[in-house]
Short mmCIF file of C-alpha atoms in Angstrom, two decimals:
data_model
loop_
_atom_site.label_atom_id
_atom_site.label_comp_id
_atom_site.label_asym_id
_atom_site.label_seq_id
_atom_site.Cartn_x
_atom_site.Cartn_y
_atom_site.Cartn_z
CA MET A 38 0.00 0.00 0.00
CA GLU A 39 2.90 2.37 0.66
CA PRO A 40 4.13 2.33 -2.97
CA GLU A 41 0.61 3.09 -4.20
CA THR A 42 0.37 5.96 -1.70
CA GLY A 43 3.73 7.37 -2.95
CA VAL A 44 2.52 7.26 -6.55
CA GLU A 45 -0.67 9.07 -5.62
CA GLU A 46 1.30 11.77 -3.80
CA VAL A 47 3.59 12.26 -6.81
CA ALA A 48 0.59 12.47 -9.12
CA GLU A 49 -1.13 15.00 -6.86
CA THR A 50 2.06 17.08 -6.67
CA ALA A 51 2.47 17.06 -10.47
CA THR A 52 -1.16 18.02 -10.93
CA ALA A 53 -0.81 20.88 -8.49
CA GLU A 54 2.33 22.16 -10.23
CA ALA A 55 0.63 21.96 -13.62
CA GLU A 56 -2.40 23.86 -12.31
CA ALA A 57 -0.12 26.51 -10.81
CA ALA A 58 1.81 26.89 -14.08
CA ALA A 59 -1.43 27.14 -16.04
CA ALA A 60 -2.76 29.74 -13.64
CA GLU A 61 0.46 31.75 -13.94
CA MET A 62 0.33 31.66 -17.74
CA ALA A 63 -3.34 32.66 -17.67
CA GLU A 64 -2.48 35.54 -15.33
CA GLN A 65 0.31 36.67 -17.64
CA ALA A 66 -2.01 36.39 -20.63
CA ALA A 67 -4.59 38.46 -18.81
CA GLU A 68 -2.03 41.11 -17.86
CA ALA A 69 -0.50 41.30 -21.36
CA PRO A 70 -3.42 43.24 -22.93
CA GLU A 71 -3.40 45.66 -20.00
CA VAL A 72 0.32 46.30 -20.39
CA LEU A 73 -0.07 46.68 -24.11
CA ALA A 74 -3.02 49.02 -23.74
CA GLU A 75 -1.09 51.10 -21.22
CA ALA A 76 1.91 51.37 -23.54
CA ALA A 77 -0.30 52.25 -26.49
CA GLU A 78 -2.11 54.86 -24.42
CA ASP A 79 1.17 56.43 -23.30
CA LEU A 80 2.44 56.53 -26.85
CA GLY A 81 -0.86 58.02 -28.05
CA HIS A 82 -0.74 60.76 -25.39
CA ARG A 83 2.87 61.48 -26.28
CA LEU A 84 2.14 61.68 -30.00
CA LEU A 85 -0.91 63.86 -29.35
CA SER A 86 1.07 66.23 -27.14
CA ASP A 87 3.89 66.35 -29.68
CA ALA A 88 1.40 67.07 -32.45
CA GLU A 89 -0.17 69.88 -30.40
CA ARG A 90 3.26 71.32 -29.66
CA VAL A 91 4.25 71.11 -33.31
CA LEU A 92 1.00 72.73 -34.37
CA GLN A 93 1.46 75.55 -31.87
CA GLY A 94 5.03 75.99 -33.04
CA VAL A 95 3.98 76.09 -36.66
CA MET A 96 1.55 78.87 -35.84
CA GLN A 97 4.52 80.99 -34.79
CA PRO A 98 5.53 83.33 -37.63
CA TRP A 99 9.20 82.42 -37.54
CA ASN A 100 8.46 78.66 -37.70
CA ALA A 101 6.08 79.28 -40.60
CA TRP A 102 8.91 81.00 -42.42
CA GLN A 103 11.09 77.96 -41.76
CA LEU A 104 8.45 75.72 -43.33
CA LEU A 105 8.38 77.98 -46.38
CA ILE A 106 12.17 77.74 -46.56
CA LEU A 107 11.86 73.94 -46.28
CA PHE A 108 9.42 73.73 -49.20
CA GLY A 109 11.54 76.17 -51.19
CA ALA A 110 14.65 74.00 -50.65
CA PHE A 111 12.74 70.96 -51.88
CA ALA A 112 11.57 72.85 -54.98
CA LEU A 113 15.11 74.02 -55.72
CA ALA A 114 16.41 70.46 -55.24
CA HIS A 115 13.80 69.18 -57.69
CA LEU A 116 14.78 71.79 -60.29
CA GLY A 117 18.47 71.11 -59.69
CA ARG A 118 17.84 67.40 -60.26
CA ALA A 119 16.08 68.14 -63.54
CA TRP A 120 19.02 70.31 -64.73
CA LEU A 121 22.01 68.44 -63.32
CA GLY A 122 20.72 64.87 -63.71
CA PRO A 123 21.14 64.55 -67.51
CA LYS A 124 24.58 66.16 -67.38
CA LEU A 125 25.73 63.72 -64.70
CA HIS A 126 24.28 60.82 -66.69
CA ASP A 127 26.18 61.83 -69.83
CA TRP A 128 29.37 62.21 -67.80
CA MET A 129 28.96 58.71 -66.36
CA ARG A 130 28.47 57.18 -69.82
CA HIS A 131 31.93 58.35 -70.87
CA ARG A 132 33.68 56.87 -67.82
CA GLU A 133 35.37 53.92 -69.50
CA GLY A 134 37.47 51.52 -67.47
CA TRP A 135 35.78 52.29 -64.15
CA PRO A 136 35.50 49.32 -61.75
CA ARG A 137 32.06 47.94 -61.23
CA TRP A 138 31.72 49.08 -57.61
CA ARG A 139 32.57 52.70 -58.51
CA MET A 140 30.06 52.77 -61.32
CA ARG A 141 27.47 51.24 -59.03
CA TYR A 142 27.88 54.02 -56.48
CA ALA A 143 27.82 56.64 -59.23
CA VAL A 144 24.46 55.25 -60.40
CA THR A 145 23.19 55.27 -56.81
CA LEU A 146 24.28 58.89 -56.39
CA HIS A 147 22.57 59.79 -59.66
CA ARG A 148 19.33 58.22 -58.48
CA ARG A 149 19.56 60.05 -55.12
CA LEU A 150 20.66 63.36 -56.62
CA ARG A 151 17.54 65.23 -55.52
CA ALA A 152 17.94 64.01 -51.95
CA VAL A 153 21.62 65.03 -51.96
CA LEU A 154 20.74 68.52 -53.19
CA PHE A 155 17.88 68.78 -50.70
CA VAL A 156 20.11 67.88 -47.74
CA THR A 157 22.80 70.30 -48.89
CA LEU A 158 20.32 73.16 -49.24
CA LEU A 159 18.77 72.38 -45.85
CA TRP A 160 22.09 72.59 -44.01
CA ILE A 161 22.94 75.81 -45.84
CA ALA A 162 19.55 77.20 -44.78
CA VAL A 163 20.16 76.13 -41.17
CA ALA A 164 23.51 77.95 -41.13
CA VAL A 165 22.03 81.10 -42.68
CA VAL A 166 19.03 81.16 -40.34
CA ARG A 167 21.26 80.77 -37.29
CA GLN A 168 23.30 83.76 -38.43
CA LEU A 169 20.22 85.89 -39.06
CA ASP A 170 18.36 85.13 -35.82
CA PRO A 171 20.49 83.22 -33.26
CA PRO A 172 18.02 83.51 -30.31
CA ALA A 173 15.14 81.97 -32.21
CA GLY A 174 17.32 79.29 -33.75
CA ALA A 175 16.26 77.01 -36.60
CA ALA A 176 14.52 74.15 -34.82
CA VAL A 177 12.22 73.13 -37.68
CA LEU A 178 14.95 73.28 -40.30
CA ARG A 179 17.39 71.46 -38.02
CA ILE A 180 14.96 68.60 -37.40
CA ALA A 181 14.18 68.33 -41.11
CA ALA A 182 17.89 68.44 -41.99
CA ASN A 183 18.72 65.69 -39.47
CA LEU A 184 15.90 63.49 -40.77
CA ALA A 185 16.83 64.01 -44.42
CA THR A 186 20.54 63.40 -43.71
CA GLY A 187 19.82 60.20 -41.79
CA TRP A 188 17.49 58.86 -44.47
CA LEU A 189 19.98 59.69 -47.23
CA PHE A 190 22.86 58.04 -45.35
CA VAL A 191 20.84 54.86 -44.82
CA ALA A 192 19.77 54.80 -48.49
CA LEU A 193 23.38 55.07 -49.67
CA VAL A 194 24.89 52.59 -47.20
CA SER A 195 22.15 49.99 -47.69
CA ARG A 196 23.19 49.67 -51.34
CA LEU A 197 26.14 47.64 -50.08
CA ILE A 198 23.71 44.83 -49.23
CA VAL A 199 23.16 42.73 -52.36
CA ASN A 200 20.18 40.70 -51.14
CA PRO A 201 17.05 42.77 -51.97
CA LEU A 202 14.97 41.40 -49.08
CA LEU A 203 17.69 41.95 -46.51
CA ARG A 204 18.46 45.38 -47.95
CA GLY A 205 14.82 46.41 -47.65
CA ILE A 206 14.56 45.21 -44.05
CA VAL A 207 17.71 47.05 -43.00
CA ARG A 208 16.76 50.21 -44.87
CA TYR A 209 13.22 50.59 -43.55
CA GLY A 210 14.24 49.51 -40.06
CA ALA A 211 17.04 52.09 -39.95
CA TRP A 212 14.73 54.79 -41.31
CA ALA A 213 12.15 54.07 -38.62
CA TRP A 214 14.78 54.04 -35.85
CA ILE A 215 16.37 57.31 -36.99
CA THR A 216 12.96 58.99 -37.19
CA LEU A 217 11.98 57.88 -33.69
CA ARG A 218 15.42 58.80 -32.35
CA ILE A 219 15.33 62.32 -33.73
CA LEU A 220 11.72 62.87 -32.57
CA ASP A 221 12.58 61.38 -29.12
CA LEU A 222 9.92 58.65 -29.29
CA THR A 223 12.15 55.61 -28.80
CA THR A 224 11.15 54.84 -25.20
CA GLU A 225 7.40 54.80 -25.78
CA THR A 226 7.73 52.86 -29.03
CA ALA A 227 9.99 50.30 -27.35
CA ARG A 228 7.42 49.77 -24.59
CA LEU A 229 4.65 49.32 -27.14
CA LEU A 230 6.61 46.82 -29.25
CA ASP A 231 7.83 44.94 -26.20
CA GLY A 232 4.24 44.56 -25.06
CA LEU A 233 3.39 42.68 -28.28
CA ALA A 234 4.85 39.40 -27.07
CA ILE A 235 4.18 35.66 -27.00
CA GLN A 236 4.94 33.85 -23.74
CA ALA A 237 5.63 30.10 -23.80
CA GLY A 238 7.11 28.99 -20.49
CA ASP A 239 10.45 30.71 -20.02
CA LEU A 240 10.57 31.77 -23.67
CA ARG A 241 9.23 35.23 -24.44
CA ILE A 242 9.24 36.55 -28.00
CA SER A 243 8.20 40.14 -28.58
CA VAL A 244 8.01 42.29 -31.68
CA LEU A 245 10.84 44.40 -30.27
CA LEU A 246 13.03 41.31 -29.93
CA VAL A 247 12.24 40.24 -33.51
CA LEU A 248 13.11 43.69 -34.85
CA LYS A 249 16.36 43.78 -32.88
CA ALA A 250 17.25 40.32 -34.14
CA ALA A 251 16.53 41.30 -37.75
CA LEU A 252 18.68 44.43 -37.43
CA VAL A 253 21.57 42.72 -35.69
CA LEU A 254 21.47 39.73 -38.05
CA GLY A 255 21.35 42.06 -41.03
CA VAL A 256 24.47 43.88 -39.88
CA ALA A 257 26.16 40.58 -38.98
CA PHE A 258 25.37 39.06 -42.39
CA PHE A 259 26.62 42.21 -44.11
CA VAL A 260 29.94 42.00 -42.25
CA ALA A 261 30.13 38.24 -42.88
CA ARG A 262 29.54 38.77 -46.59
CA LEU A 263 32.30 41.38 -46.79
CA LEU A 264 34.73 39.07 -44.98
CA ALA A 265 33.70 36.06 -47.11
CA ARG A 266 34.16 37.98 -50.36
CA SER A 267 37.50 39.38 -49.25
CA SER A 268 38.79 35.96 -48.21
CA ALA A 269 37.47 34.37 -51.43
CA HIS A 270 39.31 36.97 -53.50
CA ARG A 271 42.55 36.31 -51.64
CA ILE A 272 42.18 32.54 -51.95
CA GLU A 273 41.35 32.62 -55.67
CA SER A 274 44.28 34.98 -56.39
CA ASN A 275 46.75 32.59 -54.73
CA ARG A 276 48.19 30.52 -57.58
CA GLU A 277 49.90 28.11 -55.20
CA ILE A 278 46.52 26.63 -54.20
CA SER A 279 44.95 24.16 -56.61
CA PRO A 280 41.51 25.04 -58.08
CA SER A 281 39.75 22.29 -56.13
CA MET A 282 41.29 23.39 -52.84
CA GLN A 283 40.38 26.98 -53.65
CA VAL A 284 36.73 26.00 -54.02
CA LEU A 285 36.87 23.99 -50.78
CA ALA A 286 38.55 26.83 -48.86
CA VAL A 287 36.02 29.37 -50.15
CA LYS A 288 33.06 27.16 -49.16
CA LEU A 289 34.48 26.52 -45.69
CA SER A 290 35.24 30.22 -45.12
CA GLN A 291 31.69 31.17 -46.14
CA LEU A 292 30.25 28.53 -43.79
CA LEU A 293 32.49 29.78 -40.96
CA PHE A 294 31.71 33.48 -41.39
CA TYR A 295 27.95 33.05 -41.80
CA GLY A 296 27.83 30.59 -38.88
CA ILE A 297 29.61 33.09 -36.64
CA ALA A 298 27.23 35.82 -37.85
CA VAL A 299 24.18 33.77 -36.86
CA PHE A 300 25.66 32.82 -33.49
CA VAL A 301 26.78 36.35 -32.62
CA GLY A 302 23.53 37.87 -33.85
CA LEU A 303 21.33 35.57 -31.77
CA ARG A 304 23.48 36.00 -28.68
CA ALA A 305 23.48 39.78 -29.09
CA VAL A 306 19.69 39.93 -28.81
CA GLY A 307 19.62 37.57 -25.84
CA VAL A 308 18.34 34.39 -27.50
CA ASP A 309 19.14 31.27 -25.47
CA LEU A 310 20.97 28.91 -27.81
CA THR A 311 20.62 25.87 -25.55
CA GLY A 312 17.29 25.20 -27.19
CA LEU A 313 19.09 24.55 -30.44
CA ALA A 314 20.13 21.15 -29.09
CA VAL A 315 16.58 19.89 -29.60
CA LEU A 316 16.52 21.45 -33.05
CA SER A 317 19.81 19.82 -33.99
CA GLY A 318 18.45 16.45 -32.88
CA ALA A 319 15.38 16.91 -35.05
CA ILE A 320 17.57 17.92 -37.97
CA GLY A 321 19.70 14.82 -37.43
CA VAL A 322 16.64 12.59 -37.60
CA GLY A 323 15.50 14.38 -40.76
CA LEU A 324 18.90 13.98 -42.33
CA GLY A 325 18.88 10.28 -41.52
CA PHE A 326 15.52 9.60 -43.15
CA GLY A 327 14.43 12.25 -45.62
CA LEU A 328 17.65 13.91 -46.75
CA GLN A 329 19.85 10.94 -47.57
CA LYS A 330 20.48 12.00 -51.17
CA VAL A 331 21.15 15.60 -50.19
CA VAL A 332 23.65 14.61 -47.51
CA SER A 333 25.22 12.09 -49.88
CA ASN A 334 25.76 14.81 -52.48
CA LEU A 335 27.17 17.20 -49.88
CA VAL A 336 29.63 14.63 -48.56
CA SER A 337 30.54 13.57 -52.11
CA GLY A 338 31.25 17.21 -52.94
CA LEU A 339 33.64 17.51 -50.00
CA ILE A 340 35.37 14.27 -51.03
CA ILE A 341 35.80 15.52 -54.60
CA LEU A 342 37.30 18.79 -53.40
CA MET A 343 39.63 17.10 -50.94
CA ASP A 344 40.99 14.30 -53.16
CA LYS A 345 41.36 16.67 -56.17
CA SER A 346 39.97 14.08 -58.56
CA ILE A 347 37.94 16.73 -60.37
CA LYS A 348 38.51 20.48 -60.44
CA PRO A 349 37.05 23.43 -62.33
CA GLY A 350 38.33 23.51 -65.91
CA ASP A 351 38.80 19.74 -66.24
CA VAL A 352 37.45 18.05 -69.36
CA ILE A 353 35.43 14.98 -68.35
CA SER A 354 33.13 12.37 -69.84
CA VAL A 355 30.26 10.97 -67.77
CA GLY A 356 28.21 8.48 -69.75
CA GLN A 357 27.20 10.25 -72.95
CA THR A 358 28.05 13.70 -71.54
CA PHE A 359 31.34 15.24 -72.65
CA GLY A 360 32.37 18.74 -71.56
CA TRP A 361 34.38 20.78 -69.13
CA ILE A 362 33.58 21.57 -65.52
CA SER A 363 32.42 25.15 -65.09
CA THR A 364 31.74 25.21 -61.34
CA LEU A 365 31.78 22.80 -58.41
CA GLY A 366 28.85 23.34 -56.07
CA ALA A 367 27.95 21.85 -52.74
CA ARG A 368 25.35 19.56 -54.36
CA TYR A 369 26.27 19.27 -58.02
CA ALA A 370 28.95 19.96 -60.65
CA SER A 371 28.18 22.12 -63.67
CA VAL A 372 29.46 20.55 -66.92
CA VAL A 373 29.28 22.69 -70.08
CA THR A 374 29.31 20.92 -73.45
CA ARG A 375 30.45 22.25 -76.81
CA ASP A 376 26.86 22.80 -77.97
CA GLY A 377 26.22 25.21 -75.09
CA LYS A 378 24.24 22.84 -72.87
CA GLU A 379 24.99 22.92 -69.16
CA TYR A 380 24.50 19.65 -67.29
CA LEU A 381 24.12 19.70 -63.51
CA ILE A 382 25.55 16.35 -62.46
CA PRO A 383 25.02 15.35 -58.79
CA ASN A 384 28.25 14.90 -56.86
CA GLU A 385 27.20 11.37 -55.88
CA ASP A 386 27.26 10.31 -59.56
CA LEU A 387 30.82 11.61 -59.89
CA ILE A 388 31.85 9.38 -56.98
CA THR A 389 29.92 6.18 -57.72
CA THR A 390 30.08 6.04 -61.54
CA GLN A 391 32.96 5.86 -63.99
CA VAL A 392 34.25 9.30 -64.94
CA VAL A 393 36.82 9.92 -67.67
CA ASN A 394 38.92 12.94 -66.72
CA TRP A 395 40.81 13.93 -69.84
CA THR A 396 42.90 16.54 -68.00
CA HIS A 397 43.32 15.02 -64.56
CA SER A 398 47.12 15.13 -64.30
CA ASP A 399 47.95 16.76 -67.63
CA ASN A 400 46.05 19.05 -69.98
CA SER A 401 47.44 17.26 -73.05
CA VAL A 402 44.93 15.10 -74.93
CA ARG A 403 45.87 12.55 -77.61
CA ILE A 404 43.76 12.23 -80.75
CA ASP A 405 43.98 9.35 -83.27
CA LEU A 406 42.92 9.54 -86.94
CA ASP A 407 42.58 6.51 -89.26
CA PHE A 408 43.05 6.82 -93.02
CA GLY A 409 44.21 4.75 -95.97
CA THR A 410 46.11 5.21 -99.26
CA SER A 411 46.46 3.10 -102.37
CA TYR A 412 49.08 0.38 -102.72
CA GLY A 413 50.81 2.33 -105.48
CA ASP A 414 51.87 5.16 -103.10
CA ASP A 415 55.17 5.10 -101.24
CA PRO A 416 54.34 4.47 -97.52
CA HIS A 417 57.45 6.37 -96.38
CA LEU A 418 56.30 9.43 -98.31
CA VAL A 419 52.76 9.03 -96.96
CA ARG A 420 54.02 9.02 -93.36
CA ARG A 421 56.19 12.11 -93.85
CA VAL A 422 53.42 14.04 -95.59
CA ALA A 423 50.84 13.07 -92.92
CA ILE A 424 53.13 14.14 -90.05
CA ALA A 425 53.93 17.46 -91.74
CA ALA A 426 50.24 18.12 -92.45
CA ALA A 427 49.24 17.50 -88.82
CA ALA A 428 52.14 19.60 -87.49
CA GLY A 429 51.02 22.51 -89.64
CA CYS A 430 47.67 22.81 -87.82
CA GLU A 431 47.52 25.57 -85.24
CA ARG A 432 46.31 23.65 -82.19
CA VAL A 433 48.53 20.58 -82.65
CA LEU A 434 51.41 20.48 -80.15
CA GLU A 435 55.02 20.31 -81.25
CA LYS A 436 55.90 18.16 -78.22
CA PRO A 437 54.91 15.38 -78.24
CA ALA A 438 55.32 15.52 -82.01
CA PRO A 439 52.75 13.92 -84.34
CA VAL A 440 53.48 10.34 -85.43
CA CYS A 441 52.11 8.15 -88.18
CA HIS A 442 52.15 4.32 -88.27
CA ILE A 443 51.00 1.62 -90.68
CA THR A 444 48.33 -0.43 -88.97
CA ALA A 445 47.26 -2.94 -91.64
CA PHE A 446 47.30 -3.95 -95.30
CA GLY A 447 43.63 -3.76 -96.09
CA ASP A 448 41.57 -5.14 -98.94
CA SER A 449 41.80 -1.99 -101.04
CA SER A 450 44.22 0.29 -99.14
CA VAL A 451 47.19 0.52 -96.86
CA ASN A 452 45.80 1.63 -93.49
CA TYR A 453 47.55 4.24 -91.34
CA LEU A 454 47.11 5.74 -87.85
CA LEU A 455 47.94 9.45 -87.40
CA ARG A 456 48.43 10.41 -83.73
CA PHE A 457 48.83 13.96 -82.42
CA TRP A 458 48.31 15.92 -79.18
CA ILE A 459 46.47 19.07 -78.12
CA ASP A 460 46.31 20.91 -74.78
CA ASP A 461 43.02 22.81 -75.17
CA ALA A 462 40.35 20.13 -75.19
CA THR A 463 37.80 22.70 -73.99
CA ALA A 464 38.04 24.27 -77.47
CA GLY A 465 36.60 21.06 -78.98
CA LEU A 466 37.76 17.76 -80.46
CA THR A 467 35.61 17.44 -83.56
CA ASN A 468 36.83 20.72 -85.03
CA ILE A 469 40.53 19.81 -84.69
CA ARG A 470 39.86 16.41 -86.26
CA GLY A 471 38.24 18.15 -89.20
CA ASP A 472 41.16 20.59 -89.56
CA VAL A 473 43.72 17.76 -89.64
CA PHE A 474 41.68 15.74 -92.16
CA LEU A 475 41.45 18.81 -94.39
CA ALA A 476 45.21 19.34 -94.10
CA LEU A 477 45.76 15.70 -95.11
CA TRP A 478 43.51 16.11 -98.12
CA ASP A 479 45.41 19.18 -99.33
CA ALA A 480 48.83 17.60 -98.71
CA PHE A 481 47.92 14.30 -100.45
CA LYS A 482 46.52 16.18 -103.43
CA ALA A 483 49.74 18.22 -103.74
CA GLU A 484 51.92 15.09 -103.58
CA GLY A 485 49.74 12.99 -105.89
CA ILE A 486 48.81 10.51 -103.15
CA SER A 487 45.44 8.89 -103.77
CA ILE A 488 42.88 7.76 -101.24
CA PRO A 489 41.23 4.59 -102.64
CA PHE A 490 37.64 3.64 -102.24
CA PRO A 491 36.05 0.21 -102.76
CA GLN A 492 35.08 -0.63 -106.38
CA ARG A 493 33.13 -3.67 -107.62
CA GLU A 494 33.19 -5.18 -111.15
CA VAL A 495 30.23 -7.31 -112.21
CA ARG A 496 30.68 -9.82 -115.08
CA VAL A 497 27.73 -11.45 -116.83
CA LEU A 498 28.67 -15.00 -117.90
CA ASP A 499 27.53 -16.69 -121.07
CA GLY A 500 24.41 -18.79 -120.64
CA SER A 501 23.23 -16.91 -117.56
CA ALA A 502 19.61 -15.84 -117.34
CA LEU A 503 20.64 -12.18 -117.36
CA ARG A 504 22.60 -12.59 -120.65
CA VAL A 505 19.78 -14.59 -122.28
CA ALA A 506 17.16 -12.03 -121.31
CA ARG A 507 19.30 -9.13 -122.54
CA PRO A 508 17.93 -7.84 -125.88
CA THR A 509 20.25 -8.17 -128.85
CA ALA A 510 21.35 -5.13 -130.75
CA GLU A 511 19.74 -4.71 -134.14
#
């Protein structure tokens, strides 16, 4: 009976704890709307009071003059954009040899020319107004100038972010933060956004936390991208590293930098990363069951990069596909053929199937051509002429030199094998074969060497049905 009593006590204790936790969550859920309503009410009162103060200030004659100056500066900026924009555009079109990043910023400046002129005119107006009436100051113009400068700075800097979605998030988030900062509304807005939260046990996710995470992660990814691109440029410019190891080093550096960006970004906003252990376990189960092919291709890609069996630029044959490797990705290899088709071959196929790498250890590729000449031609002369004809083609290598051998005495010709080497298989094999055959034709024609072809002679015997049926000549 004692064990049963102990079980009942444990069950009662667990039930009581669950009821207490449920009651606490219900209490928090009940208090959340009140906190949110209070924050919204405070922000509303603050905005209303600020609006009343702004309206009263606008009614002052001097502030009204500042508003007129503000609108006048915008009008002048618009006219200046209409006059200076085409001239700047024509000047940019004649900038030959500019790097891509410089031209990109010139285009961005051209698109933001009106904003640049507006900000410049505003700060000039602020300086002039302060000199004319120092006691009254230039509060309206100063606030407008700060807002316009902040917005323009964010618009120019955000162009460094290539991803359109991430660039838009960072841009609009920075604009909103600068506006609230200049208008001194950050505290009330933070309380309002922090009140919009979801509570699940010890985990609390608010809109403010999500916005902070997006901003911090955006900056972290921007820095990680700059570091990854810089390291990739340094790795690819190092000629002592093989192409396959360059690809591997670039992929690992990107993985490292972006992983650090995610870790630092989440820690900066206070996210507890211990919960990722459960997520990693779930991912492991998913990898074991549903992502076998994906993981196989990823691992095969790492193996290919590490053992250097295939590298960008190699000429390979996989089944009926013949071409050169354009890029090596994490999941597949891009093989470009001579007819312009691009095959995406999974890395697993490059590991498990037979692959012919024409340029694995050496870029030189041997090509064999078969031809025949008549029995009346001197074979020594034929060999010399064939070797000279092949050596005269542009893509044929001098070393190893072309060679020509007799392979058989055929039914109607003496058969030869012409062997030569090239080192640019990516330029094509069929075209060089055709060039050498054409050179052989011209050389044989000049030397009087004939290329025989099979001929058949049909004799009709006396007494055959064909001869009997043939009509006699009159």
